Tab-separated table of C-alpha atoms in Angstrom:
chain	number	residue	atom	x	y	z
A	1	UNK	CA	24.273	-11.178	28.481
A	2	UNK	CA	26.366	-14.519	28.228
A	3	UNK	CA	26.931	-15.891	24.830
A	4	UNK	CA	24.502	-18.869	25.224
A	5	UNK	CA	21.700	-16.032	26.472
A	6	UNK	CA	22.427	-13.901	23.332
A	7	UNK	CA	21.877	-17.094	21.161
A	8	UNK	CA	19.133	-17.882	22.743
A	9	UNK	CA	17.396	-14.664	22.308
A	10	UNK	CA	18.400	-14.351	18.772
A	11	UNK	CA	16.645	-17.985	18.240
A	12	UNK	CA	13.910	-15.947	19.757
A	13	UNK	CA	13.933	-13.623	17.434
A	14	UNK	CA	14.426	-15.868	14.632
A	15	UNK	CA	11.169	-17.433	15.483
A	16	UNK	CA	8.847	-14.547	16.124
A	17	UNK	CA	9.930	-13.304	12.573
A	18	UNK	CA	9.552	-16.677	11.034
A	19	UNK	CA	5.712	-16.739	12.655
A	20	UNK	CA	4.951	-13.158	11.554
A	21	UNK	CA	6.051	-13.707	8.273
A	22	UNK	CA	3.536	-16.488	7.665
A	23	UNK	CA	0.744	-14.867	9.632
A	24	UNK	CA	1.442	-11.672	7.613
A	25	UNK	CA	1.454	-13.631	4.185
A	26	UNK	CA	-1.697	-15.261	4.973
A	27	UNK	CA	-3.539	-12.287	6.374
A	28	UNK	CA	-2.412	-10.296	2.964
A	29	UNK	CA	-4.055	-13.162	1.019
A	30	UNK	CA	-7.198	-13.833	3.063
A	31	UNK	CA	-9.956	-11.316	1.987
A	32	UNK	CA	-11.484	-8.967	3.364
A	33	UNK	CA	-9.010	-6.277	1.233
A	34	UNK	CA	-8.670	-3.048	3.055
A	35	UNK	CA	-7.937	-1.234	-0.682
A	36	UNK	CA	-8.322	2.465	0.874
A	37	UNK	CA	-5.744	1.787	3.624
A	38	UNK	CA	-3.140	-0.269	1.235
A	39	UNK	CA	-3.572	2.895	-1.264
A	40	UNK	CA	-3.068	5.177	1.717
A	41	UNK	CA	0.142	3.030	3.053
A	42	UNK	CA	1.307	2.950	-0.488
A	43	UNK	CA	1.068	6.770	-0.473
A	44	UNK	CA	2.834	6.787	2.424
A	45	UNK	CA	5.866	4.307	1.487
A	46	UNK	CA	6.107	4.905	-2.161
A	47	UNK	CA	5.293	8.514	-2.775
A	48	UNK	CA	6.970	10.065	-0.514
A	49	UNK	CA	10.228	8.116	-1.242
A	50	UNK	CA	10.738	8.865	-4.958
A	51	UNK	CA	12.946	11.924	-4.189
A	52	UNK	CA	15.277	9.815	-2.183
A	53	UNK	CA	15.457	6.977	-4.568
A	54	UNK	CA	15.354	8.851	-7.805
A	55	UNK	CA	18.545	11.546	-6.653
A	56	UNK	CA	20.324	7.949	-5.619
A	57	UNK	CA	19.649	5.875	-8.746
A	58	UNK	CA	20.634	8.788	-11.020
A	59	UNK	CA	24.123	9.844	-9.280
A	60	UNK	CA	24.275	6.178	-9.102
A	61	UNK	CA	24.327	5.614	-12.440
A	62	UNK	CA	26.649	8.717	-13.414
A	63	UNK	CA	29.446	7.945	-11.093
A	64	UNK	CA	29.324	3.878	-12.152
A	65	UNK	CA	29.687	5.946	-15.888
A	66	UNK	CA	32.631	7.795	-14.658
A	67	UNK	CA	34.595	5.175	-12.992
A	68	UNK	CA	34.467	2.824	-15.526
A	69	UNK	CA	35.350	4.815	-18.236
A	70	UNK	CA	38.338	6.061	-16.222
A	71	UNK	CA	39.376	3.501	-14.494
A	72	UNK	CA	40.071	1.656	-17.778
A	73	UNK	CA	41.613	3.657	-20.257
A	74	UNK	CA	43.136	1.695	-22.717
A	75	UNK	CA	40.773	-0.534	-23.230
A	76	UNK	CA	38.203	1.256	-25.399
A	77	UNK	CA	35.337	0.674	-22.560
A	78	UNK	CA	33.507	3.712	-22.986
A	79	UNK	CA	32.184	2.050	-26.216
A	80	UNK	CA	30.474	0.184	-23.741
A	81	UNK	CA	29.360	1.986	-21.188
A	82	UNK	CA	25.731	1.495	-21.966
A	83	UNK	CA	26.328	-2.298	-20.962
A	84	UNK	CA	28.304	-1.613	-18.643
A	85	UNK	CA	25.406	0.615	-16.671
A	86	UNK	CA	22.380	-1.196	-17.729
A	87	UNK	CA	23.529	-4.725	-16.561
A	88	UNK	CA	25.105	-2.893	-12.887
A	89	UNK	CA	22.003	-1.103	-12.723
A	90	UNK	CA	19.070	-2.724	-13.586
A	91	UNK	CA	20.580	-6.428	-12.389
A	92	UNK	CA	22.188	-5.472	-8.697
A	93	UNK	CA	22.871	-1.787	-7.517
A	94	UNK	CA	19.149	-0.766	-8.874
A	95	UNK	CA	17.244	-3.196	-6.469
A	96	UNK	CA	19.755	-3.267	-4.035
A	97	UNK	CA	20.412	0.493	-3.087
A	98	UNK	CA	16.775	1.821	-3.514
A	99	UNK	CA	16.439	-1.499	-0.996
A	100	UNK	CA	19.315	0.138	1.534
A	101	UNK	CA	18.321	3.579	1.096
A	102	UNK	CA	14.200	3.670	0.765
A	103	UNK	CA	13.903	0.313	2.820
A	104	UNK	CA	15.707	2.046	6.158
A	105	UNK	CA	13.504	4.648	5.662
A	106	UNK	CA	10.474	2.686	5.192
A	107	UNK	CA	11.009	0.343	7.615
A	108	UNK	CA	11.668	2.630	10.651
A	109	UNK	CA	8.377	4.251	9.742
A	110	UNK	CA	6.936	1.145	10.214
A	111	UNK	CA	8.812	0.620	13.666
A	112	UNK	CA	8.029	4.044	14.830
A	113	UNK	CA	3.956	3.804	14.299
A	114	UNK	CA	3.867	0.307	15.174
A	115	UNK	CA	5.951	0.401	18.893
A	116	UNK	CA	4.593	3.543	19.624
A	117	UNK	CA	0.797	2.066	19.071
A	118	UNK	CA	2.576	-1.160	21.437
A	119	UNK	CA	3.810	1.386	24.519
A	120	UNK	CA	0.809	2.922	24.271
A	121	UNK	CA	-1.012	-0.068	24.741
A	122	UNK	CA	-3.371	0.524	21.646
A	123	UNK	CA	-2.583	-3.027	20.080
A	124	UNK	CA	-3.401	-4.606	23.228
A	125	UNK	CA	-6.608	-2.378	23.369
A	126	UNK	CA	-7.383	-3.959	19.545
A	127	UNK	CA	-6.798	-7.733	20.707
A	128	UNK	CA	-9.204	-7.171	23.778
A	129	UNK	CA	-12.266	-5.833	20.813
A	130	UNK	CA	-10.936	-9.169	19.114
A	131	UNK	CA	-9.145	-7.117	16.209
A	132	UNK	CA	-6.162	-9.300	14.740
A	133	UNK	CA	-3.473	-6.607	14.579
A	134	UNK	CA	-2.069	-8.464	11.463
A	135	UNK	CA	-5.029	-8.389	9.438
A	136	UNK	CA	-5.328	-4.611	10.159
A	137	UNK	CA	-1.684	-3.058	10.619
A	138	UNK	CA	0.830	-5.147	9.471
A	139	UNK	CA	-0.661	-6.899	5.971
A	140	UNK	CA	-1.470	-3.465	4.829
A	141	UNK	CA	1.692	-1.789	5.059
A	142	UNK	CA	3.073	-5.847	3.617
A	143	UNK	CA	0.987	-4.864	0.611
A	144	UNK	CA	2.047	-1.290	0.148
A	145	UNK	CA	5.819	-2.819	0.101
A	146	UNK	CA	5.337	-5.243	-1.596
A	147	UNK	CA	3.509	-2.872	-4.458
A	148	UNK	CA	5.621	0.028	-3.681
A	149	UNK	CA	9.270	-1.061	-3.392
A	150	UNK	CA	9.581	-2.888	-7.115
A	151	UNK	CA	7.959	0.277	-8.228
A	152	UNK	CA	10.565	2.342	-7.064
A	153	UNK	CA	13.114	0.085	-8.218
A	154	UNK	CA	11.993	0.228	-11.895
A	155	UNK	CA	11.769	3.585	-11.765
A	156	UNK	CA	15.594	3.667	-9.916
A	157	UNK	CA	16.884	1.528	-13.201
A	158	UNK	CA	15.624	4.329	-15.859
A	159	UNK	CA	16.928	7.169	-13.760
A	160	UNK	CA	20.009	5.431	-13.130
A	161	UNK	CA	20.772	4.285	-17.302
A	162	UNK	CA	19.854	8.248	-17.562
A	163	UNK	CA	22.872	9.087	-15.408
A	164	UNK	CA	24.907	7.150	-17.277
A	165	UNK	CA	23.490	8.708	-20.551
A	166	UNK	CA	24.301	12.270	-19.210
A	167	UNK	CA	27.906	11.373	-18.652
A	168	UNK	CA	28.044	9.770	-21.836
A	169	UNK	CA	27.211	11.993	-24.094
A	170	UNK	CA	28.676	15.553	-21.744
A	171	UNK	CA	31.894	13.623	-20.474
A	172	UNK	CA	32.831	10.989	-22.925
A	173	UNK	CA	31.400	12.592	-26.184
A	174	UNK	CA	29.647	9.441	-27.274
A	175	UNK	CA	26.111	10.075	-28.890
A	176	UNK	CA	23.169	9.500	-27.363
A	177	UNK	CA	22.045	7.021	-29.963
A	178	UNK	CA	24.495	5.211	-29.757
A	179	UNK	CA	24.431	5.233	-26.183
A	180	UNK	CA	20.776	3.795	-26.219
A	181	UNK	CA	21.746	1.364	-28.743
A	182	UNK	CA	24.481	-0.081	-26.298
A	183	UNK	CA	21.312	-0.386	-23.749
A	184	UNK	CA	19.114	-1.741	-25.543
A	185	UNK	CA	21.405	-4.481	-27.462
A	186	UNK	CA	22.568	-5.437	-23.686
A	187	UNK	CA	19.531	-5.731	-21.838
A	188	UNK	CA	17.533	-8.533	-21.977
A	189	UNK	CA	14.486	-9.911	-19.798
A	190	UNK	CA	16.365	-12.484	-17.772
A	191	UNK	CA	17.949	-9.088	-16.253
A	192	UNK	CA	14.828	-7.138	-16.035
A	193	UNK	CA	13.168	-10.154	-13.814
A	194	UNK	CA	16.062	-10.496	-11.793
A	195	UNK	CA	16.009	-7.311	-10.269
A	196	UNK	CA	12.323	-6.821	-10.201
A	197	UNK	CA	12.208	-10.681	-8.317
A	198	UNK	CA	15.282	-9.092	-5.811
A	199	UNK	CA	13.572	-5.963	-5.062
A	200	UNK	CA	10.361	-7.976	-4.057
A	201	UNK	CA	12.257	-10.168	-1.572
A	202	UNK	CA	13.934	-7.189	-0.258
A	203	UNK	CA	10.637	-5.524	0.170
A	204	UNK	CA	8.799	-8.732	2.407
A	205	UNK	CA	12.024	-9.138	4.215
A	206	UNK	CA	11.925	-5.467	5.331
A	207	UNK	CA	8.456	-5.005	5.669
A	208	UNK	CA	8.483	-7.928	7.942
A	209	UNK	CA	11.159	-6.817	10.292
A	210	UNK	CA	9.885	-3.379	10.288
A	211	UNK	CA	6.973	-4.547	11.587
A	212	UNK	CA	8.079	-6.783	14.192
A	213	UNK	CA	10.331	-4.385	15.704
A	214	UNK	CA	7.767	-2.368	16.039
A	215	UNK	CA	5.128	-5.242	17.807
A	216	UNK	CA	7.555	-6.217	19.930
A	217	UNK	CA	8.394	-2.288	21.306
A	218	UNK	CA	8.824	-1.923	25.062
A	219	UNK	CA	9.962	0.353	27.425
A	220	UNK	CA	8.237	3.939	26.632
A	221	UNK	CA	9.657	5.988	23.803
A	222	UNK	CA	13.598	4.961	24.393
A	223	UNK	CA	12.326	1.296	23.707
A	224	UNK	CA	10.669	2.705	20.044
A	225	UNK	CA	13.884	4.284	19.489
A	226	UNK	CA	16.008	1.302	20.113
A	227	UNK	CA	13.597	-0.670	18.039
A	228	UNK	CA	13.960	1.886	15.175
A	229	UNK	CA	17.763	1.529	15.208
A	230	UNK	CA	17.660	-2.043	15.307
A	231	UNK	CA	15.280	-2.036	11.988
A	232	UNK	CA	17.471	-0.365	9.917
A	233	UNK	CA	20.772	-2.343	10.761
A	234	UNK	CA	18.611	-5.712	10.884
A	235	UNK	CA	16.909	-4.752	7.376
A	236	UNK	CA	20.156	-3.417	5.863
A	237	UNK	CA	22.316	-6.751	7.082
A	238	UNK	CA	19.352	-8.990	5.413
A	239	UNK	CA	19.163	-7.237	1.890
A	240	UNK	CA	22.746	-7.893	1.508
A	241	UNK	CA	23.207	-11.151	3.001
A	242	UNK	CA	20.046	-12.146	0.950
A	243	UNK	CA	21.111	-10.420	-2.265
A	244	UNK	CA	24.087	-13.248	-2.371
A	245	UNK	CA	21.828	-16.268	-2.115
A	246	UNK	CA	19.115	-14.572	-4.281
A	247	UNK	CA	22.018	-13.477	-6.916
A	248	UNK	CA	22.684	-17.487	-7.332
A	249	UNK	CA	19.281	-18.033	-7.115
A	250	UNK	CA	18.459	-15.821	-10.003
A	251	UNK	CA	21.649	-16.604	-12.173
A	252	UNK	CA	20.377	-19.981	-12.212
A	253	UNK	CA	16.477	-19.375	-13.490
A	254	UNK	CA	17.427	-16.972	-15.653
């Protein structure tokens, strides 16, 4: 493909996303609710994803513990070490790696059950009964991100400040009141909504290209495994890209 070709197909691309995302937002806002499938997609995406994201948010927060308080001897840090951890945690690596880590996992689900309903020529099957597949596969699974993904998050923050209390008081030989004092005295709101507001984008941007991928399948079961792929490298590359501009963004509400 020439360079002009592969621009023009990622303008493409750029504007199939752009028109799902709005269909998607409206079709998650329009009533009729489908409650018992959002439940069961939330069951799907956020249940069976708290193993991953709890191991990762906890060794998370224990090596962030160790470095800092070893990388910077002199300088009396492990006082701090409960600021240190809360504000990394809960502020950026919280929303961001149960984003990388739960997102390419929940995305290619989506990709997988979406393109192979597409190959198999069951979406088409649901346009010709005059089913929008919007309304009934992809808001769902929107919702259960959407619900799901800032759930995991807060959950990722606790487990990860626990790391850091483990290494506190086993490693460093700090109390753990003291340790909880140092969270508490460093956290404040403007930090809890920052990360809870990132790991809500994170979860409509991936949700999004998850399902697109997956609409957009062709070519048997190598195409769904191409399109797989290409939603986890797509949906990793836009949580970090994004988590710069939304980092500004949030530095400047809050």
């Amino acid at each position: 493909m020439t360079g002009g070709g592969f621009f023009a197909q990622w303008l493409d691309d750029v504007g199939r996303l752009s028109v799902l995302a709005k269909s998607g937002f409206l079709a998650l806002v329009r009533p009729p609710y489908a409650v018992r499938i959002w439940v069961r997609e939330m069951e799907q995406i956020g249940v069976r994803s708290l193993g991953v994201a709890g191991i990762t948010a906890i060794f998370t927060g224990m090596v962030l513990a160790l470095q800092t308080a070893y990388s910077l001897p002199g300088l009396g840090v492990k006082y701090y070490i409960g600021t240190v951890v809360s504000k990394s945690v809960v502020r950026e690596l919280g929303p961001v790696l149960t984003a990388l880590i739960v997102g390419g996992r929940i995305g290619a689900g989506m990709t997988a059950e979406l393109g192979t309903m597409k190959v198999t020529e069951q979406i088409d099957a649901m346009r010709s009964m005059a089913a929008d597949p919007v309304k009934k596969l992809v808001a769902p699974k929107l919702a259960a991100t959407l619900i799901m993904l800032p759930a995991l998050t807060i959950l990722g923050n606790g487990l990860g400040v626990l790391g850091g209390l483990i290494i506190a008081t086993f490693q460093l030989n700090l109390t753990p009141g003291f340790y909880i004092n140092d969270v508490l005295g460093a956290l404040t709101i403007d930090d809890i909504c920052s990360g809870i507001g990132k790991s809500v984008c994170f979860a409509y941007f991936i949700a999004i290209i998850g399902c697109h991928n997956g609409l957009m399948a062709r070519g048997g079961a190598d195409g769904v495994g191409r399109a797989t792929t290409n939603t986890v490298v797509m949906a990793s590359i836009m949580v970090l890209v994004s988590d710069f501009f939304l980092t500004k963004i949030f530095y400047v509400l809050f």
